[in-house]
mmCIF file of C-alpha atoms and ligand atoms in Angstrom:
data_model
loop_
_atom_site.group_PDB
_atom_site.id
_atom_site.type_symbol
_atom_site.label_atom_id
_atom_site.label_comp_id
_atom_site.label_asym_id
_atom_site.label_seq_id
_atom_site.Cartn_x
_atom_site.Cartn_y
_atom_site.Cartn_z
ATOM 1 C CA MET Z 142 7.858 133.123 104.627
ATOM 2 C CA SER Z 143 8.684 136.718 104.262
ATOM 3 C CA ILE Z 144 12.002 138.234 105.352
ATOM 4 C CA PRO Z 145 11.484 141.449 107.268
ATOM 5 C CA PHE Z 146 13.916 144.347 107.055
ATOM 6 C CA ASN Z 147 14.607 144.217 110.772
ATOM 7 C CA LYS Z 148 13.744 141.969 113.666
ATOM 8 C CA PRO Z 149 14.901 142.996 117.215
ATOM 9 C CA HIS Z 150 16.914 140.301 118.833
ATOM 10 C CA ILE Z 151 15.797 139.035 122.287
ATOM 11 C CA THR Z 152 18.630 137.345 124.266
ATOM 12 C CA GLY Z 153 16.265 135.551 126.633
ATOM 13 C CA ASN Z 154 17.375 137.215 129.861
ATOM 14 C CA GLU Z 155 15.457 140.481 129.442
ATOM 15 C CA LEU Z 156 12.368 139.489 131.483
ATOM 16 C CA ALA Z 157 14.445 138.180 134.319
ATOM 17 C CA CYS Z 158 16.432 141.441 134.496
ATOM 18 C CA VAL Z 159 13.193 143.502 134.263
ATOM 19 C CA GLU Z 160 11.654 141.360 137.029
ATOM 20 C CA GLN Z 161 14.721 141.977 139.179
ATOM 21 C CA ALA Z 162 14.384 145.725 138.654
ATOM 22 C CA VAL Z 163 10.718 145.610 139.445
ATOM 23 C CA ARG Z 164 11.278 143.591 142.655
ATOM 24 C CA SER Z 165 14.016 145.946 143.762
ATOM 25 C CA GLY Z 166 11.409 148.642 144.261
ATOM 26 C CA LYS Z 167 13.464 151.225 142.373
ATOM 27 C CA LEU Z 168 11.768 152.001 139.048
ATOM 28 C CA SER Z 169 13.019 155.523 138.285
ATOM 29 C CA GLY Z 170 16.345 156.198 136.666
ATOM 30 C CA ASN Z 171 19.982 156.115 137.851
ATOM 31 C CA GLY Z 172 19.537 152.861 139.844
ATOM 32 C CA ALA Z 173 21.654 149.630 139.869
ATOM 33 C CA PHE Z 174 20.957 148.595 136.288
ATOM 34 C CA THR Z 175 21.637 152.142 134.895
ATOM 35 C CA LYS Z 176 24.992 152.204 136.690
ATOM 36 C CA ARG Z 177 25.851 148.650 135.561
ATOM 37 C CA CYS Z 178 25.260 149.580 131.899
ATOM 38 C CA GLN Z 179 27.199 152.829 132.147
ATOM 39 C CA GLU Z 180 30.154 151.120 133.852
ATOM 40 C CA PHE Z 181 30.076 148.381 131.134
ATOM 41 C CA PHE Z 182 30.802 150.978 128.430
ATOM 42 C CA GLU Z 183 33.282 152.927 130.595
ATOM 43 C CA ARG Z 184 35.360 149.781 131.252
ATOM 44 C CA ARG Z 185 35.033 148.082 127.961
ATOM 45 C CA TYR Z 186 35.853 151.072 125.747
ATOM 46 C CA GLY Z 187 37.597 153.423 128.109
ATOM 47 C CA PHE Z 188 34.854 156.124 127.693
ATOM 48 C CA LYS Z 189 35.453 158.715 130.424
ATOM 49 C CA LYS Z 190 31.807 159.121 131.487
ATOM 50 C CA CYS Z 191 28.603 157.501 130.292
ATOM 51 C CA LEU Z 192 25.027 158.575 131.099
ATOM 52 C CA LEU Z 193 22.084 156.487 129.858
ATOM 53 C CA THR Z 194 19.292 158.529 128.152
ATOM 54 C CA ALA Z 195 15.862 157.779 126.840
ATOM 55 C CA SER Z 196 17.088 158.100 123.227
ATOM 56 C CA CYS Z 197 20.060 159.016 121.180
ATOM 57 C CA THR Z 198 18.121 162.183 120.250
ATOM 58 C CA ASP Z 199 18.150 163.035 123.997
ATOM 59 C CA ALA Z 200 21.851 162.439 124.150
ATOM 60 C CA LEU Z 201 22.408 164.744 121.192
ATOM 61 C CA GLU Z 202 20.381 167.431 122.857
ATOM 62 C CA MET Z 203 22.551 167.095 125.916
ATOM 63 C CA CYS Z 204 25.642 167.472 123.598
ATOM 64 C CA ALA Z 205 24.239 170.647 122.153
ATOM 65 C CA ILE Z 206 23.662 172.088 125.604
ATOM 66 C CA LEU Z 207 27.051 171.006 126.954
ATOM 67 C CA ALA Z 208 28.910 172.320 123.923
ATOM 68 C CA GLY Z 209 27.343 175.711 124.688
ATOM 69 C CA VAL Z 210 25.695 176.051 121.271
ATOM 70 C CA GLY Z 211 23.310 179.018 121.276
ATOM 71 C CA ALA Z 212 21.388 181.409 119.039
ATOM 72 C CA GLY Z 213 23.234 182.406 115.877
ATOM 73 C CA ASP Z 214 26.040 179.798 116.324
ATOM 74 C CA GLU Z 215 26.858 177.577 113.407
ATOM 75 C CA VAL Z 216 27.221 173.836 113.563
ATOM 76 C CA ILE Z 217 28.626 171.722 110.698
ATOM 77 C CA VAL Z 218 26.483 168.594 110.124
ATOM 78 C CA PRO Z 219 26.482 166.089 107.267
ATOM 79 C CA GLY Z 220 23.502 166.548 104.946
ATOM 80 C CA TYR Z 221 23.123 162.760 104.857
ATOM 81 C CA THR Z 222 22.020 161.859 108.368
ATOM 82 C CA PHE Z 223 19.018 161.334 110.548
ATOM 83 C CA VAL Z 224 16.995 164.463 111.606
ATOM 84 C CA SER Z 225 18.224 164.300 115.320
ATOM 85 C CA THR Z 226 21.883 165.112 114.418
ATOM 86 C CA ALA Z 227 20.739 168.571 113.183
ATOM 87 C CA LEU Z 228 17.597 169.039 115.216
ATOM 88 C CA ALA Z 229 19.403 168.889 118.647
ATOM 89 C CA PHE Z 230 21.317 172.020 117.648
ATOM 90 C CA VAL Z 231 18.423 173.796 115.888
ATOM 91 C CA ARG Z 232 16.508 173.611 119.162
ATOM 92 C CA GLN Z 233 19.342 175.655 120.696
ATOM 93 C CA GLY Z 234 18.853 178.341 118.045
ATOM 94 C CA ALA Z 235 21.898 177.354 115.960
ATOM 95 C CA ASN Z 236 22.193 177.537 112.140
ATOM 96 C CA ILE Z 237 23.116 174.258 110.519
ATOM 97 C CA VAL Z 238 25.804 174.369 107.833
ATOM 98 C CA PHE Z 239 25.455 171.055 105.925
ATOM 99 C CA ALA Z 240 28.536 169.309 104.559
ATOM 100 C CA ASP Z 241 28.619 166.860 101.688
ATOM 101 C CA SER Z 242 29.378 163.114 101.897
ATOM 102 C CA ARG Z 243 32.420 161.491 100.475
ATOM 103 C CA ALA Z 244 31.989 160.225 96.844
ATOM 104 C CA ASP Z 245 32.955 156.710 97.930
ATOM 105 C CA HIS Z 246 31.082 156.625 101.280
ATOM 106 C CA PRO Z 247 28.022 158.220 102.822
ATOM 107 C CA ASN Z 248 30.182 159.633 105.718
ATOM 108 C CA ILE Z 249 31.009 163.307 105.837
ATOM 109 C CA ASP Z 250 33.836 164.329 103.527
ATOM 110 C CA ALA Z 251 36.481 165.602 105.955
ATOM 111 C CA ASP Z 252 38.019 167.806 103.231
ATOM 112 C CA ALA Z 253 34.623 169.603 102.869
ATOM 113 C CA ILE Z 254 34.658 170.770 106.526
ATOM 114 C CA GLU Z 255 37.325 173.420 106.729
ATOM 115 C CA PRO Z 256 35.931 175.643 103.865
ATOM 116 C CA LEU Z 257 32.670 175.827 105.891
ATOM 117 C CA VAL Z 258 34.222 177.123 109.077
ATOM 118 C CA THR Z 259 33.428 180.762 109.993
ATOM 119 C CA PRO Z 260 33.965 182.787 113.194
ATOM 120 C CA ARG Z 261 30.490 181.615 114.268
ATOM 121 C CA THR Z 262 31.231 177.890 113.976
ATOM 122 C CA ARG Z 263 31.050 176.177 117.350
ATOM 123 C CA ALA Z 264 30.930 172.483 116.730
ATOM 124 C CA ILE Z 265 31.080 169.637 114.183
ATOM 125 C CA ALA Z 266 28.511 166.894 114.654
ATOM 126 C CA LEU Z 267 29.371 163.889 112.522
ATOM 127 C CA VAL Z 268 27.819 160.520 111.904
ATOM 128 C CA HIS Z 269 29.565 157.193 111.655
ATOM 129 C CA TYR Z 270 27.241 155.850 108.972
ATOM 130 C CA ALA Z 271 26.464 152.092 109.103
ATOM 131 C CA GLY Z 272 28.931 151.999 112.082
ATOM 132 C CA ALA Z 273 31.963 152.805 109.816
ATOM 133 C CA ALA Z 274 34.287 155.507 111.184
ATOM 134 C CA CYS Z 275 34.615 158.928 109.662
ATOM 135 C CA ASP Z 276 38.149 160.010 108.861
ATOM 136 C CA MET Z 277 38.615 161.139 112.512
ATOM 137 C CA ASP Z 278 42.343 162.115 112.089
ATOM 138 C CA ALA Z 279 41.353 164.715 109.458
ATOM 139 C CA VAL Z 280 38.244 165.859 111.377
ATOM 140 C CA THR Z 281 40.270 166.211 114.684
ATOM 141 C CA ARG Z 282 42.904 168.248 112.795
ATOM 142 C CA VAL Z 283 40.364 170.852 111.548
ATOM 143 C CA ALA Z 284 38.553 170.952 114.907
ATOM 144 C CA GLU Z 285 41.764 171.606 116.836
ATOM 145 C CA LYS Z 286 42.922 174.255 114.435
ATOM 146 C CA HIS Z 287 39.673 176.187 114.798
ATOM 147 C CA GLY Z 288 38.802 175.369 118.436
ATOM 148 C CA LEU Z 289 35.606 173.453 117.545
ATOM 149 C CA THR Z 290 33.814 170.878 119.718
ATOM 150 C CA VAL Z 291 33.591 167.477 117.998
ATOM 151 C CA ILE Z 292 30.353 165.474 118.624
ATOM 152 C CA GLU Z 293 30.126 161.928 117.358
ATOM 153 C CA ASP Z 294 26.659 160.720 116.471
ATOM 154 C CA ALA Z 295 27.538 157.115 117.161
ATOM 155 C CA ALA Z 296 23.920 155.909 117.050
ATOM 156 C CA GLN Z 297 24.853 153.033 114.704
ATOM 157 C CA ALA Z 298 28.434 152.604 115.873
ATOM 158 C CA VAL Z 299 28.382 150.399 118.977
ATOM 159 C CA ASP Z 300 31.524 148.164 119.161
ATOM 160 C CA SER Z 301 33.201 149.690 116.100
ATOM 161 C CA PHE Z 302 36.647 151.271 115.828
ATOM 162 C CA HIS Z 303 38.763 153.830 114.051
ATOM 163 C CA THR Z 304 42.009 152.096 113.129
ATOM 164 C CA GLY Z 305 43.666 155.181 111.806
ATOM 165 C CA ALA Z 306 47.243 155.303 110.609
ATOM 166 C CA ALA Z 307 49.375 152.119 110.367
ATOM 167 C CA ASN Z 308 50.392 150.871 113.772
ATOM 168 C CA ALA Z 309 48.032 153.274 115.577
ATOM 169 C CA ALA Z 310 45.959 151.565 118.333
ATOM 170 C CA PRO Z 311 42.309 151.243 117.283
ATOM 171 C CA ARG Z 312 40.102 153.740 119.040
ATOM 172 C CA PRO Z 313 36.494 152.896 119.801
ATOM 173 C CA LEU Z 314 33.923 155.104 118.072
ATOM 174 C CA GLY Z 315 32.182 157.330 120.630
ATOM 175 C CA GLY Z 316 35.562 157.662 122.414
ATOM 176 C CA ILE Z 317 37.237 160.084 120.019
ATOM 177 C CA GLY Z 318 35.136 163.320 119.955
ATOM 178 C CA HIS Z 319 34.652 165.569 123.048
ATOM 179 C CA LEU Z 320 31.134 164.175 123.299
ATOM 180 C CA ALA Z 321 29.226 161.342 121.639
ATOM 181 C CA ALA Z 322 25.738 159.814 121.457
ATOM 182 C CA PHE Z 323 24.635 156.193 121.069
ATOM 183 C CA SER Z 324 21.176 154.750 120.261
ATOM 184 C CA PHE Z 325 19.506 151.656 121.624
ATOM 185 C CA HIS Z 326 16.393 151.973 119.404
ATOM 186 C CA ASP Z 327 15.117 148.649 118.214
ATOM 187 C CA THR Z 328 16.628 149.094 114.772
ATOM 188 C CA LYS Z 329 20.139 149.193 116.259
ATOM 189 C CA ASN Z 330 22.512 146.286 117.128
ATOM 190 C CA ILE Z 331 21.752 146.537 120.872
ATOM 191 C CA THR Z 332 18.281 147.632 122.029
ATOM 192 C CA CYS Z 333 15.993 148.336 124.904
ATOM 193 C CA GLY Z 334 13.153 149.516 122.555
ATOM 194 C CA GLU Z 335 13.894 153.197 122.898
ATOM 195 C CA GLY Z 336 17.101 154.278 124.554
ATOM 196 C CA GLY Z 337 20.405 156.036 124.216
ATOM 197 C CA MET Z 338 23.585 157.144 125.910
ATOM 198 C CA LEU Z 339 25.710 160.219 126.213
ATOM 199 C CA VAL Z 340 29.442 159.777 126.359
ATOM 200 C CA VAL Z 341 31.639 162.585 127.835
ATOM 201 C CA ASN Z 342 35.334 162.256 126.892
ATOM 202 C CA ASP Z 343 36.377 165.818 127.707
ATOM 203 C CA ASP Z 344 36.786 166.637 131.430
ATOM 204 C CA ARG Z 345 35.425 170.134 130.844
ATOM 205 C CA PHE Z 346 31.897 168.736 130.396
ATOM 206 C CA ILE Z 347 31.840 166.035 133.063
ATOM 207 C CA ALA Z 348 30.528 167.870 136.140
ATOM 208 C CA ARG Z 349 27.852 169.751 134.124
ATOM 209 C CA SER Z 350 26.674 166.580 132.288
ATOM 210 C CA GLU Z 351 25.039 165.162 135.437
ATOM 211 C CA THR Z 352 23.247 168.423 136.149
ATOM 212 C CA VAL Z 353 21.843 168.679 132.618
ATOM 213 C CA TRP Z 354 20.841 164.975 132.827
ATOM 214 C CA GLU Z 355 18.842 165.508 136.024
ATOM 215 C CA LYS Z 356 16.598 168.449 135.068
ATOM 216 C CA GLY Z 357 19.180 171.128 135.777
ATOM 217 C CA THR Z 358 19.555 170.171 139.491
ATOM 218 C CA ASN Z 359 22.562 169.330 141.582
ATOM 219 C CA ARG Z 360 20.956 166.148 142.798
ATOM 220 C CA ALA Z 361 24.040 164.101 142.050
ATOM 221 C CA GLU Z 362 26.237 166.412 144.197
ATOM 222 C CA PHE Z 363 23.572 166.161 146.989
ATOM 223 C CA PHE Z 364 23.667 162.346 147.020
ATOM 224 C CA ARG Z 365 27.471 162.427 147.218
ATOM 225 C CA GLY Z 366 27.137 164.586 150.258
ATOM 226 C CA ASN Z 367 28.880 167.561 148.619
ATOM 227 C CA VAL Z 368 25.997 169.992 149.092
ATOM 228 C CA GLY Z 369 23.436 170.270 151.909
ATOM 229 C CA LYS Z 370 20.372 170.410 149.741
ATOM 230 C CA TYR Z 371 19.640 170.193 146.080
ATOM 231 C CA GLY Z 372 18.043 172.684 143.786
ATOM 232 C CA TRP Z 373 17.829 174.237 140.406
ATOM 233 C CA VAL Z 374 21.309 175.307 139.286
ATOM 234 C CA ASP Z 375 21.368 175.028 135.414
ATOM 235 C CA THR Z 376 19.386 174.199 132.256
ATOM 236 C CA GLY Z 377 18.581 170.556 131.485
ATOM 237 C CA SER Z 378 15.739 168.135 131.156
ATOM 238 C CA SER Z 379 14.559 164.729 132.357
ATOM 239 C CA PHE Z 380 16.990 162.760 130.158
ATOM 240 C CA LEU Z 381 17.167 159.607 132.301
ATOM 241 C CA PRO Z 382 15.537 156.318 131.203
ATOM 242 C CA SER Z 383 13.757 154.227 133.813
ATOM 243 C CA GLU Z 384 15.375 151.233 135.494
ATOM 244 C CA ILE Z 385 13.024 148.996 133.509
ATOM 245 C CA ALA Z 386 14.622 150.112 130.231
ATOM 246 C CA ALA Z 387 18.123 149.893 131.752
ATOM 247 C CA ALA Z 388 17.449 146.277 133.017
ATOM 248 C CA PHE Z 389 16.333 145.245 129.494
ATOM 249 C CA LEU Z 390 19.485 146.931 128.040
ATOM 250 C CA TRP Z 391 21.699 145.071 130.507
ATOM 251 C CA ALA Z 392 20.386 141.739 129.281
ATOM 252 C CA GLN Z 393 21.474 142.742 125.792
ATOM 253 C CA LEU Z 394 24.939 144.016 126.903
ATOM 254 C CA GLU Z 395 25.654 140.740 128.559
ATOM 255 C CA ARG Z 396 25.365 139.133 125.106
ATOM 256 C CA LEU Z 397 27.137 141.913 123.098
ATOM 257 C CA ASP Z 398 29.895 139.629 121.857
ATOM 258 C CA ASP Z 399 27.522 136.963 120.683
ATOM 259 C CA ILE Z 400 25.287 139.497 118.997
ATOM 260 C CA GLN Z 401 28.222 141.014 117.211
ATOM 261 C CA THR Z 402 29.678 137.711 116.119
ATOM 262 C CA VAL Z 403 26.369 136.521 114.687
ATOM 263 C CA ARG Z 404 25.627 139.836 112.908
ATOM 264 C CA LYS Z 405 29.177 139.978 111.429
ATOM 265 C CA ALA Z 406 28.806 136.430 110.085
ATOM 266 C CA ALA Z 407 25.640 137.429 108.290
ATOM 267 C CA TRP Z 408 27.302 140.505 106.957
ATOM 268 C CA GLU Z 409 30.256 138.481 105.630
ATOM 269 C CA THR Z 410 27.873 136.087 103.906
ATOM 270 C CA TYR Z 411 26.142 139.057 102.192
ATOM 271 C CA CYS Z 412 29.539 140.331 101.087
ATOM 272 C CA GLU Z 413 30.556 137.023 99.559
ATOM 273 C CA MET Z 414 27.238 136.384 97.860
ATOM 274 C CA PHE Z 415 26.914 139.898 96.467
ATOM 275 C CA LYS Z 416 30.525 140.306 95.351
ATOM 276 C CA PRO Z 417 30.012 138.700 91.867
ATOM 277 C CA LEU Z 418 26.992 140.964 91.191
ATOM 278 C CA ALA Z 419 28.881 144.117 92.383
ATOM 279 C CA ASP Z 420 31.957 143.095 90.353
ATOM 280 C CA GLY Z 421 29.717 142.680 87.347
ATOM 281 C CA GLY Z 422 28.984 146.420 87.717
ATOM 282 C CA LEU Z 423 25.290 146.218 88.543
ATOM 283 C CA PHE Z 424 25.554 148.445 91.631
ATOM 284 C CA GLN Z 425 28.197 149.472 94.178
ATOM 285 C CA ALA Z 426 28.607 147.239 97.172
ATOM 286 C CA GLN Z 427 29.077 148.713 100.626
ATOM 287 C CA ALA Z 428 32.601 150.052 101.160
ATOM 288 C CA ILE Z 429 34.435 149.961 104.503
ATOM 289 C CA PRO Z 430 37.129 152.739 104.653
ATOM 290 C CA ALA Z 431 40.702 151.582 105.264
ATOM 291 C CA TYR Z 432 40.686 153.361 108.637
ATOM 292 C CA ALA Z 433 37.419 151.766 109.808
ATOM 293 C CA THR Z 434 36.160 148.475 111.179
ATOM 294 C CA ASN Z 435 32.735 146.973 110.396
ATOM 295 C CA ASN Z 436 30.210 146.392 113.183
ATOM 296 C CA ALA Z 437 27.609 144.832 110.898
ATOM 297 C CA HIS Z 438 24.982 147.439 111.677
ATOM 298 C CA THR Z 439 23.774 147.588 108.022
ATOM 299 C CA PHE Z 440 24.258 145.897 104.697
ATOM 300 C CA TYR Z 441 23.548 148.276 101.850
ATOM 301 C CA LEU Z 442 23.920 148.667 98.103
ATOM 302 C CA VAL Z 443 24.197 151.896 96.029
ATOM 303 C CA CYS Z 444 22.087 151.692 92.817
ATOM 304 C CA ASN Z 445 22.766 153.805 89.669
ATOM 305 C CA SER Z 446 19.639 155.949 89.916
ATOM 306 C CA GLN Z 447 16.647 156.658 92.044
ATOM 307 C CA ASN Z 448 14.280 154.886 89.654
ATOM 308 C CA GLU Z 449 16.413 151.795 89.676
ATOM 309 C CA ARG Z 450 16.643 151.891 93.504
ATOM 310 C CA ASP Z 451 12.899 152.369 94.031
ATOM 311 C CA GLY Z 452 12.149 149.624 91.513
ATOM 312 C CA LEU Z 453 14.463 147.292 93.388
ATOM 313 C CA ILE Z 454 12.706 147.981 96.725
ATOM 314 C CA GLU Z 455 9.334 147.314 95.071
ATOM 315 C CA HIS Z 456 10.637 144.084 93.481
ATOM 316 C CA LEU Z 457 11.968 142.811 96.741
ATOM 317 C CA LYS Z 458 8.684 143.766 98.503
ATOM 318 C CA ASN Z 459 6.827 141.717 95.878
ATOM 319 C CA ASN Z 460 9.118 138.801 96.788
ATOM 320 C CA GLY Z 461 8.317 139.122 100.495
ATOM 321 C CA ILE Z 462 11.653 140.844 101.355
ATOM 322 C CA GLY Z 463 11.793 144.065 103.350
ATOM 323 C CA ALA Z 464 14.350 146.575 102.037
ATOM 324 C CA ALA Z 465 14.623 150.302 102.859
ATOM 325 C CA PHE Z 466 16.030 153.450 101.484
ATOM 326 C CA HIS Z 467 17.587 155.687 104.048
ATOM 327 C CA TYR Z 468 17.956 159.417 104.806
ATOM 328 C CA GLN Z 469 16.352 162.158 102.705
ATOM 329 C CA SER Z 470 19.051 164.766 102.508
ATOM 330 C CA LEU Z 471 18.311 167.275 105.403
ATOM 331 C CA HIS Z 472 19.236 170.320 103.333
ATOM 332 C CA ARG Z 473 16.324 169.327 100.959
ATOM 333 C CA SER Z 474 13.865 168.671 103.902
ATOM 334 C CA ASP Z 475 10.626 170.638 104.128
ATOM 335 C CA TYR Z 476 11.675 171.920 107.485
ATOM 336 C CA TYR Z 477 15.148 173.194 106.641
ATOM 337 C CA LYS Z 478 15.376 173.823 102.871
ATOM 338 C CA GLY Z 479 14.344 177.460 103.230
ATOM 339 C CA ARG Z 480 17.221 178.060 105.669
ATOM 340 C CA HIS Z 481 19.835 176.140 103.715
ATOM 341 C CA ASP Z 482 22.396 178.394 101.972
ATOM 342 C CA GLY Z 483 21.675 176.861 98.593
ATOM 343 C CA ARG Z 484 24.955 174.968 98.077
ATOM 344 C CA GLU Z 485 24.503 171.764 96.148
ATOM 345 C CA LEU Z 486 25.505 168.583 98.035
ATOM 346 C CA LYS Z 487 25.949 166.154 95.216
ATOM 347 C CA ASN Z 488 27.048 163.095 97.070
ATOM 348 C CA CYS Z 489 24.425 163.469 99.874
ATOM 349 C CA ASP Z 490 21.725 163.609 97.168
ATOM 350 C CA MET Z 491 23.184 160.619 95.411
ATOM 351 C CA TYR Z 492 23.080 158.468 98.565
ATOM 352 C CA SER Z 493 19.632 159.856 99.352
ATOM 353 C CA ASP Z 494 18.376 158.712 95.958
ATOM 354 C CA CYS Z 495 20.336 155.544 95.342
ATOM 355 C CA LEU Z 496 21.090 153.742 98.620
ATOM 356 C CA VAL Z 497 19.164 150.630 99.588
ATOM 357 C CA ARG Z 498 19.501 148.718 102.855
ATOM 358 C CA LEU Z 499 18.827 144.972 102.884
ATOM 359 C CA PRO Z 500 17.520 142.807 105.753
ATOM 360 C CA LEU Z 501 20.149 142.300 108.532
ATOM 361 C CA TYR Z 502 19.296 141.017 111.991
ATOM 362 C CA TYR Z 503 20.349 138.356 114.447
ATOM 363 C CA GLY Z 504 18.919 135.020 113.150
ATOM 364 C CA LEU Z 505 18.998 135.958 109.475
ATOM 365 C CA GLY Z 506 20.209 132.639 107.994
ATOM 366 C CA LYS Z 507 22.348 131.757 105.011
ATOM 367 C CA GLY Z 508 19.298 130.551 103.100
ATOM 368 C CA ASP Z 509 17.582 133.921 103.742
ATOM 369 C CA ILE Z 510 20.556 135.831 102.333
ATOM 370 C CA GLU Z 511 20.546 133.493 99.288
ATOM 371 C CA ARG Z 512 16.904 134.426 98.761
ATOM 372 C CA VAL Z 513 17.730 138.077 98.914
ATOM 373 C CA ARG Z 514 20.637 137.585 96.514
ATOM 374 C CA ASP Z 515 18.459 135.682 94.038
ATOM 375 C CA ALA Z 516 15.730 138.302 94.213
ATOM 376 C CA VAL Z 517 18.202 141.112 93.569
ATOM 377 C CA ALA Z 518 19.767 139.139 90.698
ATOM 378 C CA GLY Z 519 16.262 138.499 89.322
ATOM 379 C CA TYR Z 520 15.619 142.301 89.261
ATOM 380 C CA TYR Z 521 18.727 142.873 87.302
ATOM 381 C CA ARG Z 522 17.854 139.784 85.075
ATOM 382 C CA VAL Z 523 21.239 138.097 85.663
HETATM 383 C C1 LIG Y 749 18.824 155.936 115.045
HETATM 384 C C2 LIG Y 749 19.633 157.175 114.832
HETATM 385 C C3 LIG Y 749 19.336 158.369 115.616
HETATM 386 C C4 LIG Y 749 18.230 158.487 116.583
HETATM 387 O O1 LIG Y 749 18.239 157.565 117.637
HETATM 388 P P1 LIG Y 749 17.025 157.540 118.688
HETATM 389 O O2 LIG Y 749 17.567 156.662 119.796
HETATM 390 O O3 LIG Y 749 15.881 156.977 117.980
HETATM 391 O O4 LIG Y 749 16.846 158.930 119.154
HETATM 392 C C5 LIG Y 749 20.224 159.433 115.435
HETATM 393 N N1 LIG Y 749 21.200 159.451 114.599
HETATM 394 C C6 LIG Y 749 21.459 158.359 113.790
HETATM 395 C C7 LIG Y 749 22.593 158.448 112.851
HETATM 396 C C8 LIG Y 749 20.720 157.203 113.895
HETATM 397 O O5 LIG Y 749 20.976 156.197 113.175
#
């Protein structure tokens, strides 16, 4: 039996919820299931306002519009991230100024941000890689000093926290920046196939967020009875998912605690089994910064070279195990390299070349993880 890299978890209540949505006669967006999902996040994490979207990419595009990013503006983005974190702002005409990762973690190096700020800088869009918090105290300090909007790409960060300084109350990721975006793609902890969510934490953006969400119309105001008719009042797009997708998502949210408990147990097993190999200096094991919690989105290793990493992925594949590299540094991408200012981003490139993600999904058993461990040990001949 092969062990795939990812297997979307089905809780068992999805079809019943979808059937309920279908029978309700309301298939388009912003119905009962959409509201239930949004309220779940608002209540559980204290997010000020949540709006479901058809993808995290959609939610990031909404962030770019709401932050008022336009032609010639600069946005600071980590070089080591998925395309969407940068693309959402490029579509608004912005120039992306890529920042390097930390040496000890793929997340943005908070110390690398301030030297990149210019009078044109509008926003910082950062990513909580593998669901582990960026150094939000440091990021917030720079953003406040220069009046920048902070956007969290929390695509991988559901149910994860920034613990911050000693005795500080943990803050949920997605609830710290002015705006945030989550993903419910089927590679994420919670899924409805394709889906996402915008989080608005800053009051300045709340009223406009609904308009941008509903094709630039004041439809929400109309249904509240605040205006006599609704029409075109702003820019926007059709960012809403259908009730079918929201119903599916609700069946997952109902089981969030169970999903997280099971994933974290698998992650802990990986940690224990791989510790002797990492301690032996074969590769670096995944690090969780002191100010971050782990939400078991990913288990990854960092190899010593690209050749070694690519060989390991090939070796695992030959043993029926799915493993995957991750982002190609965006400043080296075909689309953007010509516009990059030429600065070298050493740590981004190192993670781009050397990081490998191992299988992690609900239902991955201890025996499976043993097999992965043995295959990795076999590659290193230990
Ligand atoms: C998955 C992911 C996205 C894209 O999410 P979609 O829902 O597929 O649009 C964006 N950013 C990061 C960091 C991701 O991991």
